[in-house]
Amino acid sequence: MSTSPGRATAQEHAESRRGGFSSRRVFILAAIGSAVGLGNIWRFPYVAYENGGGAFLLPYLVALLTAGIPFLLLDYALGHRHRGSAPLSFARLRRGTEGLGWWQVGICFVIAVYYAAVIAWALRYTFFSLDLAWGADPEAFFFGEFLQAGDVAVTADVVPGVLLPLALVWLAVLVIMALGVQRGIGVTSLVFIPVLVLAFAALVVQALLLPGAGAGLDALFAPDWSALASASVWGAAFGQIFFSLSVGFGIMITYASYVRRREDMVGSGLVVGFSNSGFELLAGIGVFAALGFMAQANGVAVGEVADGGIGLAFIAFPAIISEAPAGALIGVLFFGSLVVAGITSLISVIEVVISAVRDKLDTGRLTATLAVGVPAAVLSLVLFSTTSGIYVLDVVDHFVNQYGILVVALVSMLVVAWVVRALPVLGEHLNVHGRPRVGTGWRLLTSVVAPAGLAVVLVLALQADLTAPYGDYPAWLLLSLGWLLVVVLPLLGFVLARLPWRAGTHLDGPPPGSDPAPPLQAPPPTAPTTRDRTATGQDEGGPR
Amino acid sequence: MSTAAIVMMVVAMVVIWGGLALAVASLLRHGAVEDRTEDVRRDL
């Protein structure tokens, strides 16, 4: 591969137009913002409690160190070495794997469409907290008055109370995305992540001061060592790590492509991985301290009030807020944290799609933002601001997570490790500026341990879904919005991969100047090696 | 809180938050390959 000065300069120009994070600090905060999402707050505490309490720490740490962080570094290496969105990075790795990138893009588009709805609910609940609008029965309020959920069906009956905050969320996200990688995503992360940590720390302190907090923490941390013998507990640990770290579906590939070439991606990955787990631990302490208070107030065991997901956030927590001293403050901090954590994750998900469109079609930032964001917002408003929104969301979320993210992550990892056999060059790339150095251990973890962990999670999920229909939803709903969707996404991905790249796009190997490692496949002598892009004035030129 | 729960909570904090502190320290020690003063001006 030629790395002549002319080509390198053109590549630098192309990358400058593509945009990037101005520093390592911004990248790390953006990556933490992506990883720390709703799942850290409402999923981890309950998963830990359900799977051995304090004993869950062991499989959780094993999963983090043997699968989560190694997989995170794989994503970083792919994006940082190949300097492109997920489809472009895969195309540069080997042309035939581009479809994997588009499969990831499809998954991100679907996630963005429904994830915004949950943020909109949390936004509304931040204000509900001020006057305890849910009254004496938070469950009836959430499903009845707020969501106006009726029978399980897909309807077009709009719920104005959801429509307005959802439109606001999308407006905010579109503005952030239009501002670009540094001025939009970067600055949002720089401001939001410290705010999130401070707000949640204040919530934890407030929760720890509540009577009964100790009982809640006892329920969370008391170890049940017998749980370690259960495969499902280990599967839950690997699942929590994978879902929580935002690995395997294009986000970290995309973000890593915006990082300067001379950067320590291994050290950055360790900071991101431990930050994500650190926040989960903080969330676990805060949530279970509050649940302990609720249990004591109602004279029941913590196990009877413990819940996860939507039930924890929109039913259990409002009940806690109603009964706790300074409940309004707890409510604003809790739901405000959900909004902030959700926004920083949502922008990372939608950036995967925008970045792919920009790379493939060579469009400006604003054009790509509107081309991706407006259809996503319209779909989101049509599907999730109706009386059937909660059901559609629940089904799509379950199937896209279990059989979208998990399968594409597993397939991508196996292809990179065993078909393309790219781990040695990717490891070499990480070691150019990265410390500690990655070697045989990392390759073993990434090619064997992490895929095996993912496979266990997948088999357990499949087993559960084939034993009983998910959520007791009707078969037509599970088929159309569940199974069909997860089958269509990879097919669509490989169809999109058939579309030609714009003339002059560098494929087959990392672009000139990426690192000293040789490409996996040398491009044909006549192949163009740089992108001939014309400036539109709509892009940022973040220093690289 | 039971003793076992307190021990596990402390272990979790030490391992995870301690791991984070070590990772940050390692990154600061090894990662200073470029002038970071410029970054501060550029980030915001």
Coordinates of C-alpha atoms in Angstrom, one line a residue:
Chain A
M1 CA 0.0 0.0 0.0
S2 CA 1.3 3.4 -0.9
T3 CA 1.7 6.0 1.7
S4 CA 2.9 8.8 -0.4
P5 CA 2.8 12.4 1.0
G6 CA 0.1 13.4 -1.5
R7 CA -2.2 10.6 -0.5
A8 CA -1.6 11.1 3.2
T9 CA -2.4 14.8 2.8
A10 CA -5.7 14.0 1.0
Q11 CA -6.5 11.5 3.7
E12 CA -5.9 14.0 6.4
H13 CA -8.1 16.4 4.6
A14 CA -10.9 13.8 4.3
E15 CA -10.6 13.0 8.0
S16 CA -10.6 16.6 8.9
R17 CA -13.9 17.1 7.0
R18 CA -15.3 13.9 8.6
G19 CA -14.7 15.5 12.1
G20 CA -13.3 14.2 15.3
F21 CA -12.9 14.5 19.0
S22 CA -10.5 17.3 20.0
S23 CA -8.8 15.3 22.7
R24 CA -8.6 12.0 24.5
R25 CA -10.6 13.4 27.4
V26 CA -13.5 14.2 25.1
F27 CA -13.4 10.8 23.5
I28 CA -13.4 9.1 26.9
L29 CA -16.3 11.1 28.2
A30 CA -18.3 10.5 25.0
A31 CA -17.6 6.7 25.3
I32 CA -18.5 6.7 29.0
G33 CA -21.7 8.7 28.0
S34 CA -22.5 6.0 25.5
A35 CA -21.9 3.1 27.8
V36 CA -23.6 4.6 30.9
G37 CA -27.3 4.5 30.0
L38 CA -30.6 3.5 31.3
G39 CA -29.4 -0.1 31.7
N40 CA -26.8 0.9 34.3
I41 CA -29.4 2.6 36.5
W42 CA -32.4 0.3 36.2
R43 CA -31.0 -3.0 35.0
F44 CA -27.7 -3.8 36.8
P45 CA -29.1 -3.5 40.4
Y46 CA -31.9 -5.9 39.8
V47 CA -29.7 -8.3 37.8
A48 CA -27.2 -8.4 40.6
Y49 CA -29.9 -8.9 43.2
E50 CA -31.5 -11.7 41.3
N51 CA -28.3 -13.5 40.6
G52 CA -26.6 -14.1 43.9
G53 CA -26.3 -10.6 45.3
G54 CA -22.7 -10.0 46.5
A55 CA -21.6 -13.3 44.9
F56 CA -22.7 -11.9 41.5
L57 CA -19.6 -9.7 41.7
L58 CA -17.4 -12.6 40.8
P59 CA -18.9 -13.6 37.5
Y60 CA -19.5 -9.9 36.8
L61 CA -15.8 -9.1 37.2
V62 CA -14.8 -12.2 35.2
A63 CA -17.1 -11.1 32.4
L64 CA -15.8 -7.5 32.5
L65 CA -12.1 -8.5 32.3
T66 CA -12.3 -11.6 30.1
A67 CA -15.0 -10.5 27.6
G68 CA -16.2 -6.9 28.0
I69 CA -12.9 -5.0 28.0
P70 CA -11.3 -7.3 25.4
F71 CA -14.3 -6.8 23.1
L72 CA -14.3 -3.1 23.7
L73 CA -10.6 -3.0 22.6
L74 CA -11.5 -5.0 19.5
D75 CA -14.1 -2.3 18.5
Y76 CA -11.6 0.4 19.3
A77 CA -8.9 -1.2 17.1
L78 CA -11.3 -1.7 14.2
G79 CA -12.5 1.9 14.2
H80 CA -9.2 3.6 15.1
R81 CA -7.2 1.7 12.6
H82 CA -9.6 1.9 9.7
R83 CA -10.8 5.5 10.4
G84 CA -14.4 4.9 9.4
S85 CA -18.0 4.3 10.4
A86 CA -18.9 0.6 11.1
P87 CA -19.6 -0.2 7.4
L88 CA -16.5 1.6 6.1
S89 CA -14.3 0.0 8.8
F90 CA -15.5 -3.4 7.9
A91 CA -15.1 -2.7 4.2
R92 CA -11.5 -1.6 4.8
L93 CA -10.9 -4.7 6.9
R94 CA -12.2 -6.9 4.1
R95 CA -14.7 -5.9 1.5
G96 CA -17.0 -8.8 2.0
T97 CA -17.6 -8.0 5.6
E98 CA -19.1 -4.6 5.0
G99 CA -22.6 -6.0 5.5
L100 CA -21.8 -6.6 9.2
G101 CA -21.3 -2.9 9.5
W102 CA -24.7 -2.1 7.9
W103 CA -26.4 -4.7 10.1
Q104 CA -25.0 -2.8 13.1
V105 CA -26.3 0.4 11.6
G106 CA -29.8 -1.1 11.2
I107 CA -29.8 -2.2 14.8
C108 CA -28.8 1.3 15.9
F109 CA -31.5 2.9 13.9
V110 CA -34.2 0.7 15.5
I111 CA -32.8 1.3 19.0
A112 CA -32.7 5.0 18.5
V113 CA -36.3 5.0 17.5
Y114 CA -37.6 3.5 20.7
Y115 CA -34.9 4.6 23.1
A116 CA -36.0 8.2 22.6
A117 CA -39.5 7.3 23.9
V118 CA -38.1 6.1 27.3
I119 CA -36.1 9.3 27.6
A120 CA -39.3 11.3 26.9
W121 CA -41.1 9.4 29.7
A122 CA -38.3 10.2 32.1
L123 CA -38.4 13.8 31.1
R124 CA -42.1 14.0 31.8
Y125 CA -41.5 12.2 35.2
T126 CA -38.9 14.7 36.2
F127 CA -41.6 17.3 36.2
F128 CA -44.2 14.9 37.7
S129 CA -41.8 14.5 40.7
L130 CA -42.3 18.1 41.7
D131 CA -46.0 17.7 42.6
L132 CA -46.1 13.9 42.9
A133 CA -48.5 13.8 40.0
W134 CA -48.9 10.0 40.1
G135 CA -50.9 10.2 43.4
A136 CA -51.5 7.1 45.5
D137 CA -51.2 4.5 42.8
P138 CA -48.1 5.0 40.5
E139 CA -48.8 1.8 38.5
A140 CA -52.3 2.8 37.6
F141 CA -51.1 6.3 36.8
F142 CA -48.2 5.1 34.6
F143 CA -50.2 2.7 32.4
G144 CA -53.6 4.4 32.6
E145 CA -53.4 8.2 32.9
F146 CA -49.9 8.7 31.5
L147 CA -49.5 6.1 28.7
Q148 CA -53.2 5.5 28.3
A149 CA -52.3 1.9 27.4
G150 CA -55.3 -0.2 26.4
D151 CA -55.5 -3.7 25.0
V152 CA -52.4 -5.2 23.4
A153 CA -52.7 -3.9 19.8
V154 CA -51.0 -1.5 17.4
T155 CA -53.1 1.7 17.4
A156 CA -52.8 5.2 16.0
D157 CA -54.4 6.9 19.0
V158 CA -52.0 9.6 20.0
V159 CA -51.2 10.4 23.6
P160 CA -50.3 14.1 23.7
G161 CA -48.6 13.7 27.1
V162 CA -46.0 11.5 25.4
L163 CA -45.9 13.2 22.0
L164 CA -44.7 16.6 23.3
P165 CA -41.7 15.4 25.4
L166 CA -40.8 12.9 22.6
A167 CA -40.7 15.7 20.1
L168 CA -38.6 17.8 22.4
V169 CA -36.1 14.9 22.9
W170 CA -35.8 14.5 19.1
L171 CA -35.4 18.2 18.6
A172 CA -32.6 18.3 21.2
V173 CA -30.9 15.3 19.6
L174 CA -31.1 16.6 16.1
V175 CA -29.5 19.9 17.2
I176 CA -26.7 18.1 19.0
M177 CA -26.1 15.8 16.0
A178 CA -26.1 18.7 13.5
L179 CA -23.5 20.5 15.5
G180 CA -21.0 17.7 14.7
V181 CA -18.7 15.3 16.5
Q182 CA -16.8 17.8 18.7
R183 CA -19.2 20.7 19.0
G184 CA -22.2 18.4 19.4
I185 CA -21.4 15.0 20.8
G186 CA -18.1 16.1 22.4
V187 CA -19.3 19.2 24.2
T188 CA -22.6 17.5 25.3
S189 CA -20.5 14.7 26.9
L190 CA -18.1 17.2 28.5
V191 CA -21.1 18.9 30.2
F192 CA -23.5 16.0 30.8
I193 CA -21.2 13.3 32.2
P194 CA -20.0 15.4 35.2
V195 CA -23.5 16.6 35.7
L196 CA -24.8 13.0 35.7
V197 CA -22.2 11.8 38.1
L198 CA -22.8 14.7 40.5
A199 CA -26.6 14.3 40.3
F200 CA -26.5 10.6 40.9
A201 CA -24.0 10.9 43.7
A202 CA -26.3 13.4 45.4
L203 CA -29.2 10.9 44.9
V204 CA -27.1 8.1 46.5
V205 CA -26.3 10.2 49.5
Q206 CA -30.0 11.2 49.9
A207 CA -31.0 7.5 49.5
L208 CA -28.4 6.3 52.1
L209 CA -29.9 8.7 54.6
L210 CA -33.3 7.2 54.4
P211 CA -34.4 4.8 57.1
G212 CA -34.1 1.2 55.9
A213 CA -31.3 1.9 53.5
G214 CA -29.1 -0.7 55.3
A215 CA -31.7 -3.5 54.7
G216 CA -31.7 -2.6 51.0
L217 CA -27.9 -2.8 50.8
D218 CA -28.0 -6.0 52.7
A219 CA -30.4 -7.5 50.1
L220 CA -28.1 -6.4 47.3
F221 CA -24.7 -7.4 48.7
A222 CA -25.4 -10.4 50.9
P223 CA -23.7 -13.2 48.9
D224 CA -25.5 -16.4 47.8
W225 CA -22.5 -18.5 46.9
S226 CA -24.6 -21.3 45.6
A227 CA -25.7 -19.1 42.7
L228 CA -22.2 -19.4 41.2
A229 CA -23.0 -23.0 40.2
S230 CA -25.8 -21.8 37.9
A231 CA -25.1 -21.3 34.2
S232 CA -27.8 -18.7 34.1
V233 CA -26.0 -16.5 36.7
W234 CA -22.9 -16.5 34.5
G235 CA -25.0 -15.8 31.5
A236 CA -26.6 -12.9 33.3
A237 CA -23.2 -11.5 34.1
F238 CA -21.9 -11.7 30.6
G239 CA -25.2 -10.3 29.3
Q240 CA -25.1 -7.4 31.7
I241 CA -21.5 -6.5 30.6
F242 CA -22.2 -6.8 26.9
F243 CA -25.5 -4.8 27.0
S244 CA -24.0 -2.2 29.3
L245 CA -20.7 -1.5 27.5
S246 CA -22.2 -0.6 24.1
V247 CA -19.9 -3.1 22.4
G248 CA -20.5 -5.1 19.2
F249 CA -23.0 -2.9 17.4
G250 CA -21.0 -0.1 15.9
I251 CA -20.9 2.6 18.5
M252 CA -17.4 2.1 19.7
I253 CA -16.1 1.5 16.2
T254 CA -17.6 4.9 15.1
Y255 CA -16.3 6.8 18.2
A256 CA -12.8 5.3 17.9
S257 CA -12.6 6.5 14.3
Y258 CA -12.9 10.0 15.6
V259 CA -9.9 9.7 17.8
R260 CA -6.5 11.1 16.9
R261 CA -4.0 8.6 15.5
R262 CA -1.5 8.9 18.2
E263 CA -3.6 7.9 21.1
D264 CA -3.6 5.2 23.8
M265 CA -6.7 3.2 23.0
V266 CA -5.9 0.4 25.5
G267 CA -5.6 2.8 28.4
S268 CA -8.7 4.7 27.3
G269 CA -10.6 1.4 27.0
L270 CA -9.7 0.4 30.6
V271 CA -10.9 3.8 31.9
V272 CA -14.2 3.5 30.0
G273 CA -14.8 -0.1 31.0
F274 CA -14.2 0.5 34.7
S275 CA -16.1 3.8 34.7
N276 CA -19.1 2.0 33.3
S277 CA -18.9 -0.6 36.1
G278 CA -18.2 2.1 38.7
F279 CA -21.4 3.9 37.7
E280 CA -23.3 0.6 37.8
L281 CA -22.1 0.0 41.4
L282 CA -23.1 3.5 42.4
A283 CA -26.5 3.0 40.8
G284 CA -26.9 -0.3 42.7
I285 CA -26.2 1.3 46.0
G286 CA -28.6 4.2 45.4
V287 CA -31.4 2.1 44.0
F288 CA -31.3 -0.6 46.7
A289 CA -30.9 1.9 49.5
A290 CA -34.1 3.5 48.3
L291 CA -35.8 0.1 47.9
G292 CA -34.8 -0.7 51.5
F293 CA -36.6 2.4 52.6
M294 CA -39.7 1.5 50.7
A295 CA -39.7 -2.1 52.1
Q296 CA -39.4 -0.8 55.6
A297 CA -42.1 1.8 55.1
N298 CA -44.5 -0.9 53.9
G299 CA -43.4 -3.5 56.4
V300 CA -42.4 -6.0 53.7
A301 CA -39.2 -7.7 52.7
V302 CA -36.9 -5.9 50.1
G303 CA -37.5 -8.8 47.7
E304 CA -41.2 -7.9 47.5
V305 CA -40.5 -4.4 46.3
A306 CA -37.3 -5.1 44.2
D307 CA -37.8 -4.6 40.5
G308 CA -35.9 -3.7 37.4
G309 CA -36.5 -1.8 34.2
I310 CA -39.6 0.2 33.6
G311 CA -41.2 -1.3 36.7
L312 CA -38.4 0.1 38.9
A313 CA -38.2 3.5 37.3
F314 CA -41.8 4.4 36.7
I315 CA -43.6 2.4 39.4
A316 CA -41.3 1.6 42.3
F317 CA -39.4 4.9 42.3
P318 CA -42.5 7.1 42.2
A319 CA -43.8 5.2 45.3
I320 CA -40.5 5.8 47.0
I321 CA -40.6 9.5 46.1
S322 CA -44.1 9.9 47.5
E323 CA -43.1 8.5 50.9
A324 CA -39.5 9.7 51.3
P325 CA -38.5 13.0 53.0
A326 CA -37.3 15.4 50.3
G327 CA -39.0 13.1 47.8
A328 CA -39.3 15.7 45.1
L329 CA -35.5 16.2 45.2
I330 CA -34.9 12.5 44.9
G331 CA -37.4 12.4 42.0
V332 CA -35.7 15.2 40.1
L333 CA -32.3 13.7 40.6
F334 CA -33.4 10.2 39.6
F335 CA -35.4 11.1 36.5
G336 CA -33.0 13.9 35.6
S337 CA -30.2 11.3 35.7
L338 CA -32.2 9.0 33.5
V339 CA -32.7 11.8 30.9
V340 CA -29.0 12.8 30.9
A341 CA -27.8 9.2 30.8
G342 CA -30.3 8.4 28.0
I343 CA -29.4 11.4 25.9
T344 CA -25.7 10.7 25.9
S345 CA -26.4 7.1 24.9
L346 CA -29.0 8.1 22.3
I347 CA -26.6 10.4 20.5
S348 CA -24.0 7.7 20.3
V349 CA -26.5 5.3 18.8
I350 CA -27.8 7.7 16.2
E351 CA -24.2 8.8 15.3
V352 CA -23.5 5.2 14.1
V353 CA -26.2 5.8 11.4
I354 CA -25.2 9.3 10.5
S355 CA -21.6 8.5 10.3
A356 CA -22.3 5.5 8.0
V357 CA -24.5 7.6 5.7
R358 CA -21.8 10.3 5.5
D359 CA -19.1 7.9 4.7
K360 CA -21.1 6.0 2.0
L361 CA -22.8 9.0 0.3
D362 CA -20.3 11.7 1.1
T363 CA -22.9 14.0 2.4
G364 CA -22.5 17.0 4.7
R365 CA -23.1 16.8 8.4
L366 CA -26.4 18.7 8.3
T367 CA -27.7 16.7 5.4
A368 CA -26.9 13.4 6.9
T369 CA -28.4 14.5 10.3
L370 CA -31.7 15.4 8.6
A371 CA -31.7 12.4 6.3
V372 CA -31.3 10.1 9.3
G373 CA -32.8 12.0 12.2
V374 CA -36.1 13.2 10.6
P375 CA -37.3 9.7 9.5
A376 CA -36.2 8.3 12.9
A377 CA -38.0 11.0 14.8
V378 CA -41.2 10.6 12.7
L379 CA -41.2 6.8 13.1
S380 CA -40.5 7.3 16.8
L381 CA -43.4 9.7 17.2
V382 CA -45.8 7.5 15.1
L383 CA -45.0 4.3 16.9
F384 CA -44.4 5.4 20.5
S385 CA -46.6 8.3 21.2
T386 CA -49.7 6.2 20.9
T387 CA -51.7 4.1 23.3
S388 CA -49.9 1.0 22.1
G389 CA -46.4 2.5 22.4
I390 CA -45.5 0.6 25.5
Y391 CA -46.2 -2.8 24.0
V392 CA -44.4 -2.1 20.7
L393 CA -41.5 -0.8 22.7
D394 CA -41.3 -3.8 25.0
V395 CA -41.3 -6.3 22.1
V396 CA -38.9 -4.4 19.9
D397 CA -36.5 -3.8 22.7
H398 CA -36.5 -7.4 23.8
F399 CA -35.9 -8.9 20.3
V400 CA -33.4 -6.2 19.1
N401 CA -31.3 -6.7 22.3
Q402 CA -31.4 -10.5 22.5
Y403 CA -31.3 -11.4 18.8
G404 CA -30.0 -8.2 17.2
I405 CA -27.1 -6.9 19.3
L406 CA -26.1 -10.3 20.6
V407 CA -26.1 -12.1 17.3
V408 CA -24.4 -9.3 15.3
A409 CA -21.8 -9.0 18.1
L410 CA -21.1 -12.7 18.1
V411 CA -21.0 -13.0 14.3
S412 CA -18.7 -9.9 13.9
M413 CA -16.3 -11.2 16.5
L414 CA -16.1 -14.6 15.0
V415 CA -15.6 -13.2 11.5
V416 CA -12.9 -10.8 12.6
A417 CA -11.1 -13.4 14.7
W418 CA -11.6 -16.6 12.7
V419 CA -12.4 -15.7 9.1
V420 CA -10.4 -12.6 8.4
R421 CA -7.9 -13.5 11.2
A422 CA -7.3 -9.9 11.9
L423 CA -6.5 -10.0 15.6
P424 CA -2.7 -10.0 15.2
V425 CA -2.7 -6.8 13.1
L426 CA -5.4 -5.2 15.3
G427 CA -3.4 -6.0 18.4
E428 CA -0.3 -4.6 16.8
H429 CA -2.3 -1.4 16.1
L430 CA -3.4 -1.1 19.7
N431 CA 0.2 -1.6 20.8
V432 CA 1.6 1.2 18.7
H433 CA 0.6 3.8 21.4
G434 CA -1.4 1.7 23.9
R435 CA -0.3 0.6 27.4
P436 CA -0.6 -2.0 28.8
R437 CA 0.3 -3.9 25.7
V438 CA -2.1 -6.5 24.4
G439 CA -0.9 -9.9 23.2
T440 CA -1.8 -13.6 23.1
G441 CA -4.0 -13.3 26.1
W442 CA -6.1 -10.6 24.4
R443 CA -6.4 -12.6 21.2
L444 CA -7.4 -15.7 23.2
L445 CA -10.1 -13.8 25.1
T446 CA -11.4 -12.1 22.0
S447 CA -11.5 -15.2 19.8
V448 CA -12.6 -17.8 22.3
V449 CA -13.8 -16.6 25.8
A450 CA -15.9 -13.6 24.7
P451 CA -17.6 -15.4 21.8
A452 CA -18.3 -18.4 24.2
G453 CA -19.8 -16.0 26.8
L454 CA -22.0 -14.4 24.1
A455 CA -23.1 -17.8 22.9
V456 CA -24.2 -18.8 26.4
V457 CA -26.2 -15.7 26.8
L458 CA -27.8 -16.2 23.4
V459 CA -28.7 -19.9 24.0
L460 CA -30.2 -19.0 27.4
A461 CA -32.3 -16.3 25.8
L462 CA -33.4 -18.5 22.9
Q463 CA -34.3 -21.3 25.4
A464 CA -36.5 -18.9 27.4
D465 CA -38.3 -17.5 24.3
L466 CA -39.0 -20.9 22.8
T467 CA -40.3 -22.2 26.1
A468 CA -42.9 -19.5 26.6
P469 CA -43.9 -16.5 24.4
Y470 CA -42.1 -13.3 25.6
G471 CA -44.3 -11.3 27.9
D472 CA -47.4 -13.4 27.0
Y473 CA -47.8 -11.1 24.0
P474 CA -49.9 -12.4 21.0
A475 CA -48.0 -14.4 18.4
W476 CA -48.7 -11.9 15.6
L477 CA -47.0 -9.1 17.6
L478 CA -44.0 -11.2 18.5
L479 CA -43.6 -12.4 14.9
S480 CA -44.1 -9.1 13.2
L481 CA -42.2 -6.7 15.5
G482 CA -39.9 -9.4 17.0
W483 CA -38.7 -12.3 14.9
L484 CA -39.3 -10.7 11.5
L485 CA -37.4 -7.6 12.5
V486 CA -34.3 -9.4 13.6
V487 CA -34.3 -11.4 10.4
V488 CA -34.8 -8.4 8.1
L489 CA -32.0 -6.4 9.7
P490 CA -29.1 -8.6 8.6
L491 CA -30.6 -9.1 5.1
L492 CA -31.0 -5.3 4.7
G493 CA -27.4 -4.9 5.9
F494 CA -26.0 -7.1 3.2
V495 CA -28.3 -5.4 0.6
L496 CA -26.9 -2.0 1.6
A497 CA -23.4 -3.4 1.3
R498 CA -24.0 -4.0 -2.4
L499 CA -24.4 -0.3 -3.0
P500 CA -21.3 1.1 -4.5
W501 CA -19.0 3.5 -2.5
R502 CA -18.5 6.9 -3.9
A503 CA -15.6 6.9 -6.4
G504 CA -12.3 7.4 -4.8
T505 CA -13.2 5.8 -1.5
H506 CA -10.3 4.1 0.0
L507 CA -11.1 0.4 0.7
D508 CA -9.2 -2.8 1.4
G509 CA -6.9 -1.9 4.2
P510 CA -6.5 1.0 6.6
P511 CA -6.1 4.4 5.0
P512 CA -2.6 5.8 4.5
G513 CA -0.8 6.9 7.7
S514 CA -3.0 4.8 10.0
D515 CA -0.2 2.9 11.6
P516 CA 2.9 0.9 10.8
A517 CA 1.0 -2.3 10.6
P518 CA 0.6 -3.7 7.1
P519 CA -2.9 -4.0 5.5
L520 CA -4.6 -7.3 5.5
Q521 CA -5.1 -7.1 1.8
A522 CA -3.0 -5.0 -0.5
P523 CA -5.2 -2.9 -2.8
P524 CA -4.9 -3.4 -6.6
P525 CA -2.3 -1.1 -8.1
T526 CA -4.9 0.9 -9.9
A527 CA -7.3 1.3 -7.1
P528 CA -7.9 4.8 -5.9
T529 CA -6.6 5.3 -2.4
T530 CA -8.2 8.5 -1.1
R531 CA -11.6 10.1 -1.1
D532 CA -12.0 13.1 -3.4
R533 CA -14.3 15.1 -1.3
T534 CA -15.3 18.7 -2.0
A535 CA -15.8 21.0 0.9
T536 CA -19.4 22.1 1.6
G537 CA -18.7 24.2 4.6
Q538 CA -21.1 22.1 6.7
D539 CA -18.4 20.0 8.3
E540 CA -16.2 20.4 11.2
G541 CA -12.5 20.2 10.9
G542 CA -11.6 18.9 14.3
P543 CA -7.8 18.7 14.8
R544 CA -6.7 15.1 14.6
Chain B
M1 CA -26.4 -5.0 57.3
S2 CA -24.8 -8.4 57.7
T3 CA -21.0 -8.7 57.9
A4 CA -21.0 -10.7 54.7
A5 CA -22.9 -8.0 52.9
I6 CA -20.6 -5.2 54.2
V7 CA -17.5 -7.2 53.2
M8 CA -18.9 -7.8 49.7
M9 CA -19.8 -4.1 49.3
V10 CA -16.3 -3.0 50.3
V11 CA -14.7 -5.6 48.0
A12 CA -16.9 -4.4 45.1
M13 CA -16.0 -0.7 45.8
V14 CA -12.3 -1.5 46.1
V15 CA -12.1 -3.7 43.0
I16 CA -14.2 -1.5 40.7
W17 CA -13.4 2.0 41.8
G18 CA -9.9 1.0 42.6
G19 CA -9.6 -0.5 39.2
L20 CA -10.8 2.8 37.7
A21 CA -8.3 4.8 39.7
L22 CA -5.5 2.5 38.5
A23 CA -6.7 2.8 34.9
V24 CA -6.8 6.6 35.1
A25 CA -3.3 6.7 36.7
S26 CA -1.9 4.4 34.1
L27 CA -3.4 6.4 31.3
L28 CA -2.0 9.6 32.7
R29 CA 1.4 8.1 33.1
H30 CA 1.7 6.5 29.7
G31 CA -0.6 8.5 27.5
A32 CA 1.0 11.9 27.6
V33 CA 2.2 11.8 24.1
E34 CA 0.9 15.2 23.0
D35 CA 0.6 18.6 24.4
R36 CA -2.5 18.6 26.5
T37 CA -2.5 22.3 27.2
E38 CA -3.9 22.9 23.7
D39 CA -6.7 20.4 24.4
V40 CA -8.1 22.4 27.2
R41 CA -8.6 25.4 25.0
R42 CA -10.0 23.3 22.2
D43 CA -12.5 21.1 24.1
L44 CA -15.0 23.8 24.9

